GROMACS .gro file of C-alpha atoms in nm:
model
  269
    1UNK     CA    1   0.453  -0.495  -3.329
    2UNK     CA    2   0.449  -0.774  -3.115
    3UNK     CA    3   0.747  -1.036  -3.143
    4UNK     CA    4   0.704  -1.335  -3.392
    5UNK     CA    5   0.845  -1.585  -3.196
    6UNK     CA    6   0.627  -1.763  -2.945
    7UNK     CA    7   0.707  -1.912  -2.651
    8UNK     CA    8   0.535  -2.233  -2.540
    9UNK     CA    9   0.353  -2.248  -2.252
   10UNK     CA   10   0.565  -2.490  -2.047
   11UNK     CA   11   0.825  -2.201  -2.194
   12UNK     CA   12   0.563  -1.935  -1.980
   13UNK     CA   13   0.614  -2.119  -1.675
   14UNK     CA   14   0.983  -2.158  -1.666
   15UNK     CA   15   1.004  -1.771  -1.704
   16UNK     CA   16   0.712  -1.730  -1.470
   17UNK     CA   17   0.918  -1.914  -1.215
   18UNK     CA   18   1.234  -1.751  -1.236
   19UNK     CA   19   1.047  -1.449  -1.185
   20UNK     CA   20   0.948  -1.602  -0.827
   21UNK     CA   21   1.324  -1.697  -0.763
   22UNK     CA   22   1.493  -1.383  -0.866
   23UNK     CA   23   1.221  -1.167  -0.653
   24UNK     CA   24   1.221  -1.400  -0.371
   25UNK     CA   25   1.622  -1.387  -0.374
   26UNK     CA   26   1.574  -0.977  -0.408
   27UNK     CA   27   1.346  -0.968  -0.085
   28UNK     CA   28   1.600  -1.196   0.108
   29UNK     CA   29   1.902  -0.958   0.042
   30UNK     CA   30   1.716  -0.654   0.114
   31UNK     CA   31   1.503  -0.807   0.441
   32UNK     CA   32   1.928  -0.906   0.538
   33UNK     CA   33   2.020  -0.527   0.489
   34UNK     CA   34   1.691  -0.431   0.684
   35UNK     CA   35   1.844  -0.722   0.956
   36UNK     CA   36   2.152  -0.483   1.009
   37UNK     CA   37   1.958  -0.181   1.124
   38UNK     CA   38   1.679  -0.368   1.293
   39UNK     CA   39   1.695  -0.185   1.602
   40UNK     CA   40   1.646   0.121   1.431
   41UNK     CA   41   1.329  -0.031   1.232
   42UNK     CA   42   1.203  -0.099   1.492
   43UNK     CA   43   1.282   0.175   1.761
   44UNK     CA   44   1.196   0.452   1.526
   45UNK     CA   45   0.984   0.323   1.274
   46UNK     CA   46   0.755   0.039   1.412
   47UNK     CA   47   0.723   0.209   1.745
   48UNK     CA   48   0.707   0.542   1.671
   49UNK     CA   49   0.309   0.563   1.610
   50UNK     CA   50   0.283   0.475   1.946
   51UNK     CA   51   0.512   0.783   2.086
   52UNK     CA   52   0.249   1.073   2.152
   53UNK     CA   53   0.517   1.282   2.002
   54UNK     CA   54   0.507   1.127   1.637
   55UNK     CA   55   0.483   1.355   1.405
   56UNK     CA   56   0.135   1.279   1.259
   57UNK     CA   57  -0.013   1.371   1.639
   58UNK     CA   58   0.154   1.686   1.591
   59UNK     CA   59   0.061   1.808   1.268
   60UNK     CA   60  -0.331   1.675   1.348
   61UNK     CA   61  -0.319   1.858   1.641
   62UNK     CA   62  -0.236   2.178   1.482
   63UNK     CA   63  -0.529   2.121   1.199
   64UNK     CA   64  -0.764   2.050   1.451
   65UNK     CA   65  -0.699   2.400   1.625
   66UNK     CA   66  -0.691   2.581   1.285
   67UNK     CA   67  -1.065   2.417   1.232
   68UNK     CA   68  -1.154   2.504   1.602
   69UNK     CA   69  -1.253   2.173   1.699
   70UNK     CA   70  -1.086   2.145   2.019
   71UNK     CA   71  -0.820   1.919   2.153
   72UNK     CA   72  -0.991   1.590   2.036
   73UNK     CA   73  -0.732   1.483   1.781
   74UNK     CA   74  -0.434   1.617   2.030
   75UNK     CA   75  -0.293   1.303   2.192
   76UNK     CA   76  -0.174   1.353   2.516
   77UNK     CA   77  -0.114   0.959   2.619
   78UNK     CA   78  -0.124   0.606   2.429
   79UNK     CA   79  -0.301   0.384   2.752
   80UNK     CA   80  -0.201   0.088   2.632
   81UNK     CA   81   0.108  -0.134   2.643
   82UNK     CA   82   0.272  -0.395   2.396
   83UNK     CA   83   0.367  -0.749   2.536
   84UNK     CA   84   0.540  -1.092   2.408
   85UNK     CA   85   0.346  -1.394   2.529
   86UNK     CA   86   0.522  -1.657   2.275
   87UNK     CA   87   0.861  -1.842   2.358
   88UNK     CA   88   0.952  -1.775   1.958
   89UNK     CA   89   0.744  -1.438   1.908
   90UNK     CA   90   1.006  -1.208   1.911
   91UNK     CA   91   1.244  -1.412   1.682
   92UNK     CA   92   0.936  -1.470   1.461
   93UNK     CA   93   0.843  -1.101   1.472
   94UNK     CA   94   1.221  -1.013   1.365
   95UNK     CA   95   1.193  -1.252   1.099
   96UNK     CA   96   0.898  -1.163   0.910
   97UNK     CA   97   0.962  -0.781   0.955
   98UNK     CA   98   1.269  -0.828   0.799
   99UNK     CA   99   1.109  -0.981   0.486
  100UNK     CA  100   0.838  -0.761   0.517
  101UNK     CA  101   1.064  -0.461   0.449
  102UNK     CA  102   1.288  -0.667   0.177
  103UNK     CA  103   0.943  -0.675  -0.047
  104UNK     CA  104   0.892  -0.294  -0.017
  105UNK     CA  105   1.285  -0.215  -0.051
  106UNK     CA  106   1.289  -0.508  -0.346
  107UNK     CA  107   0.929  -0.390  -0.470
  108UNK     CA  108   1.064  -0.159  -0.768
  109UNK     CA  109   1.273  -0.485  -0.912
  110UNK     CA  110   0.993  -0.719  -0.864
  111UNK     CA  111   0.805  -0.454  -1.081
  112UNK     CA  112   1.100  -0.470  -1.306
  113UNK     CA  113   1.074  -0.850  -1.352
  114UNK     CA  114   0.708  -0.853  -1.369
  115UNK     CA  115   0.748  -0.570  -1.671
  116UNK     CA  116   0.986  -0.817  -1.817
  117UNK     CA  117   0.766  -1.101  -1.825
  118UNK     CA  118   0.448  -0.919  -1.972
  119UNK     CA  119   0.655  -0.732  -2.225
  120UNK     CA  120   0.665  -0.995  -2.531
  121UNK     CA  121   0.327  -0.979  -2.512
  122UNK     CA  122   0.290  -0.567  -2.586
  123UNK     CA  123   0.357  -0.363  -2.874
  124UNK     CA  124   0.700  -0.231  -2.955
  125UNK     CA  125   0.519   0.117  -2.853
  126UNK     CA  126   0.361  -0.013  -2.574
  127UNK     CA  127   0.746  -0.104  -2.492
  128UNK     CA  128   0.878   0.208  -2.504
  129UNK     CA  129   0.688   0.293  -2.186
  130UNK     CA  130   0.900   0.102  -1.976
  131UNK     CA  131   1.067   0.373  -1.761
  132UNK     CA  132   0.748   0.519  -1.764
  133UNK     CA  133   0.579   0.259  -1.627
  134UNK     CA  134   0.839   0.185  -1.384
  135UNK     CA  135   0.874   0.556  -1.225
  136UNK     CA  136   0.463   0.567  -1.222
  137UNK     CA  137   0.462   0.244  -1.053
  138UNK     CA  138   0.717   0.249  -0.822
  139UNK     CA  139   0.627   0.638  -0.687
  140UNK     CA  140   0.257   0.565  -0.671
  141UNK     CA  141   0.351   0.232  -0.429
  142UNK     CA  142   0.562   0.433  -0.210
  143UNK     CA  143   0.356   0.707  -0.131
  144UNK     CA  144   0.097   0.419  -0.056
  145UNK     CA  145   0.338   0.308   0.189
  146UNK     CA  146   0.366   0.656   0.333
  147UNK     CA  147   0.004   0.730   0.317
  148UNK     CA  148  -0.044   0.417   0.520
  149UNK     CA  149   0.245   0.421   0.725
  150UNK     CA  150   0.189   0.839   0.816
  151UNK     CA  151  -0.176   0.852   0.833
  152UNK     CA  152  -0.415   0.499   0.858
  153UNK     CA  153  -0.119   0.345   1.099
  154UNK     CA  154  -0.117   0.612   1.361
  155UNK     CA  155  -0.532   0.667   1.329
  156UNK     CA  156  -0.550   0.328   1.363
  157UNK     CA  157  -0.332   0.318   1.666
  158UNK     CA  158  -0.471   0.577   1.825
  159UNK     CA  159  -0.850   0.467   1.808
  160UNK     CA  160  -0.788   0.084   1.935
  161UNK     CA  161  -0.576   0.234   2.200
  162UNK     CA  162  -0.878   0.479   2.360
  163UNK     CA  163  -1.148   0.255   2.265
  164UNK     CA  164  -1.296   0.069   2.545
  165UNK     CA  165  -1.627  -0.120   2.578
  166UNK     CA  166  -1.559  -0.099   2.979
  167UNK     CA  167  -1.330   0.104   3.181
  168UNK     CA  168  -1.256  -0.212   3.372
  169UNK     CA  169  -1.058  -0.316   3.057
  170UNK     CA  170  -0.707  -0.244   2.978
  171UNK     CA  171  -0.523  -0.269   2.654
  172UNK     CA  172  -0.265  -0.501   2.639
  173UNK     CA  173  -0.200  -0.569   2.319
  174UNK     CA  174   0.033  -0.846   2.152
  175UNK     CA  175   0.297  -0.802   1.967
  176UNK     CA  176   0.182  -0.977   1.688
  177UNK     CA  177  -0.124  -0.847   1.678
  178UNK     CA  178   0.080  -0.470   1.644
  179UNK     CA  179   0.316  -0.592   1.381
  180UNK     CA  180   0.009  -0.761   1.209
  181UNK     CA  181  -0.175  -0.469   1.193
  182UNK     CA  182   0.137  -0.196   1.074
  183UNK     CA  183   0.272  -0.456   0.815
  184UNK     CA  184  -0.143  -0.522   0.660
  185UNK     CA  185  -0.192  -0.082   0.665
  186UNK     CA  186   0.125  -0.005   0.459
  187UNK     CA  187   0.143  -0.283   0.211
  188UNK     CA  188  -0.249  -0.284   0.158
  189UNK     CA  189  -0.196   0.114   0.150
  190UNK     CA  190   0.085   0.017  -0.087
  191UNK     CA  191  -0.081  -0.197  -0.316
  192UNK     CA  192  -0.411  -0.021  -0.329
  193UNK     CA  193  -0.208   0.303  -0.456
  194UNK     CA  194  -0.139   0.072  -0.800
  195UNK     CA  195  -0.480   0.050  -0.848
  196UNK     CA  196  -0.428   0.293  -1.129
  197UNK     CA  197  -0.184   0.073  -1.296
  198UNK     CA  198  -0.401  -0.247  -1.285
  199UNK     CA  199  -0.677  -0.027  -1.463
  200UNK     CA  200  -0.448   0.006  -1.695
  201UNK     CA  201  -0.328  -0.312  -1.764
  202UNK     CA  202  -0.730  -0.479  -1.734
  203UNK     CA  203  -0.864  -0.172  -1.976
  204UNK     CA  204  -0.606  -0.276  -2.222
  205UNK     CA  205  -0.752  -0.700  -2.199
  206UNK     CA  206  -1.071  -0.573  -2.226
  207UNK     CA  207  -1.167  -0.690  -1.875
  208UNK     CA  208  -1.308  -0.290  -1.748
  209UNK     CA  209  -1.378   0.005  -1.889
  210UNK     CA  210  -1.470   0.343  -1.805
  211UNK     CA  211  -1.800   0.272  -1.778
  212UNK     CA  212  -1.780   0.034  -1.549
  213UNK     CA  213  -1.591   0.200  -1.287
  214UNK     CA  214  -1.821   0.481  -1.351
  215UNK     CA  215  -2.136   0.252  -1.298
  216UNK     CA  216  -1.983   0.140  -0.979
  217UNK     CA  217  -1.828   0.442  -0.832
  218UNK     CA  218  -2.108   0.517  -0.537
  219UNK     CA  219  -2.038   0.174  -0.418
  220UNK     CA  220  -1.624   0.246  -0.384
  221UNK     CA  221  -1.717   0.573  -0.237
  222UNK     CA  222  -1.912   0.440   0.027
  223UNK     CA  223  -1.655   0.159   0.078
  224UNK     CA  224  -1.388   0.431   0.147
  225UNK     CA  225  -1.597   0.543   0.319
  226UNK     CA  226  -1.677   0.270   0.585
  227UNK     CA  227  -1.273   0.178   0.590
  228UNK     CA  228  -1.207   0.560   0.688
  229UNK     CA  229  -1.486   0.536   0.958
  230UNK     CA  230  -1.302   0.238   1.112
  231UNK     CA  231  -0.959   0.303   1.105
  232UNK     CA  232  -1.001   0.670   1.225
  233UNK     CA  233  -1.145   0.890   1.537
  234UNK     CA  234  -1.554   0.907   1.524
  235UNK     CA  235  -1.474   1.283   1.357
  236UNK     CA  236  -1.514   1.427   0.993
  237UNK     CA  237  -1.234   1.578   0.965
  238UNK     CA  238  -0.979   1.269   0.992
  239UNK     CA  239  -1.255   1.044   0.810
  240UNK     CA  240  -1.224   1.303   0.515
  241UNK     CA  241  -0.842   1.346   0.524
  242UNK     CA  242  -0.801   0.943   0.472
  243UNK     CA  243  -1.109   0.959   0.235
  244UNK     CA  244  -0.987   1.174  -0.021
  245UNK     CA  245  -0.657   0.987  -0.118
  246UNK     CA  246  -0.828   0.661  -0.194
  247UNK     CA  247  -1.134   0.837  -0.393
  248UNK     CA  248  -0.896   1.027  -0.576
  249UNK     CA  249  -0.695   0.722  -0.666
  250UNK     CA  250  -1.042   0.576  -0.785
  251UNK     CA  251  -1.082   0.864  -1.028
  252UNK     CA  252  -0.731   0.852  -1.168
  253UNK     CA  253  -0.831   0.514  -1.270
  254UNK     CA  254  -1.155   0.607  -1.426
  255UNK     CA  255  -0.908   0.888  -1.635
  256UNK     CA  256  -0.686   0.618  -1.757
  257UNK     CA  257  -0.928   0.391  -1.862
  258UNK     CA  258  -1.096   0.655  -2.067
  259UNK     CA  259  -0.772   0.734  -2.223
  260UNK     CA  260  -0.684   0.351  -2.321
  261UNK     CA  261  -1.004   0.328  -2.430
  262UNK     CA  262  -0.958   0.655  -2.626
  263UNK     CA  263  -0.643   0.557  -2.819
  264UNK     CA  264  -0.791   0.210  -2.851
  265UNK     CA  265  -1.063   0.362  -3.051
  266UNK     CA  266  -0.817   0.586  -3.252
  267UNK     CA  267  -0.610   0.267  -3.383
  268UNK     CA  268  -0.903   0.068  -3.467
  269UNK     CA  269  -0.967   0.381  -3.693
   0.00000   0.00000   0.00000
């Protein structure tokens, strides 16, 4: 049963933006804790795609030798090389890495707040699911992050590093233009990972349905499709192992809006 009490809208707002404050004040203590051990963020973390040692090299190489397809996906040198060429850009690049890794730290109590402010709106039962919806949420984000982080990140770097239109071209890349593309693969990674929870959340408003993702699947499968193309090696074996993730992810949702729509059905009953 939902609560009696209403709040106003103005009321809606004034939670709304307390939500903002507390999350935003939850980033900012965890991107300060991330601060501390920069060096190490960075070092080991940020840099280490671009170590031919990294352990997603390794562990590609040895699939690609299992499959007998040579030594294509064995990387034996990144020819490229990471510059500054802005005054600020290192200070601004410490910065916004630090907040960057204060949302994903902080990103289980932003889900917490965000729970809070839906949940007057649900049914005591829906309520219940709480630390359900919490443990879902917050595992299926961080294996996004690792998915994106362990597998499109160092595909990624590897293909922009070897690809040249001319050999009289080197890469030099910026260091924004690094950062940029790490911090956009995990949190999109991240982010698309809760696509089952959205489904969830729009199946029970009535915005989609089974159906609908059903009707449209062909046209996310060749989307995967196309991202997997561009962010790894012109091979099908790579192309496949980023591929299946995200189409199973897809199909989860189609599952769980079959099953709201399921118990939906059984209520109206």
């Amino acid at each position: 049963m939902k609560e009696k009490k209403e709040m106003s809208f103005l009321g809606h707002l004034e939670e709304l933006r307390w939500l903002l404050v507390r999350s935003t004040i939850a980033v900012l203590i965890a991107g300060t804790a991330t601060f501390f051990v920069s060096d190490f963020v960075f070092d080991q973390i940020i840099f280490g795609p671009t170590d031919v040692n990294f352990v997603t090299y390794h562990y590609f190489c040895e699939l690609a030798q299992y499959f007998q397809l040579g030594d294509d996906l064995c990387i034996k040198e990144m020819p490229f090389i990471i510059q500054n060429t802005e005054m600020e850009g290192q200070v601004n690049i410490l910065v916004w890495t630090c907040v960057t890794s204060g949302f994903i730290l902080a990103f289980p109590y932003i889900l917490w707040q965000v729970w809070k402010f839906v949940r007057p709106a649900l049914y005591e039962k829906e309520r219940r699911g709480a630390v359900g919806f919490m443990i879902a949420s917050t595992l299926l984000f961080f294996l996004g992050v690792l998915f994106g982080y362990y597998i499109v990140v160092p595909m990624s770097v590897n293909f922009f590093a070897t690809f040249q239109v001319s050999d009289k071209v080197v890469n030099h890349f910026s260091l924004d233009s690094y950062i940029s593309m790490i911090k956009t693969s995990v949190i999109a990674s991240g982010l698309f990972f809760e696509l089952p929870i959205v489904i969830f959340f729009l199946t029970k408003l009535g915005l989609v349905s089974a159906d609908m993702l059903r009707k449209y699947r062909k046209y996310a499968i060749v989307i995967v499709l196309i991202v997997a193309a561009i962010v790894t090696p012109p091979d099908v074996v790579t192309q496949v192992i980023v591929s299946i993730p995200m189409l199973l992810i897809y199909e989860a949702s189609i599952f769980i809006a079959a099953s709201v729509e399921r118990r939906a059905q059984k209520t109206a009953l």
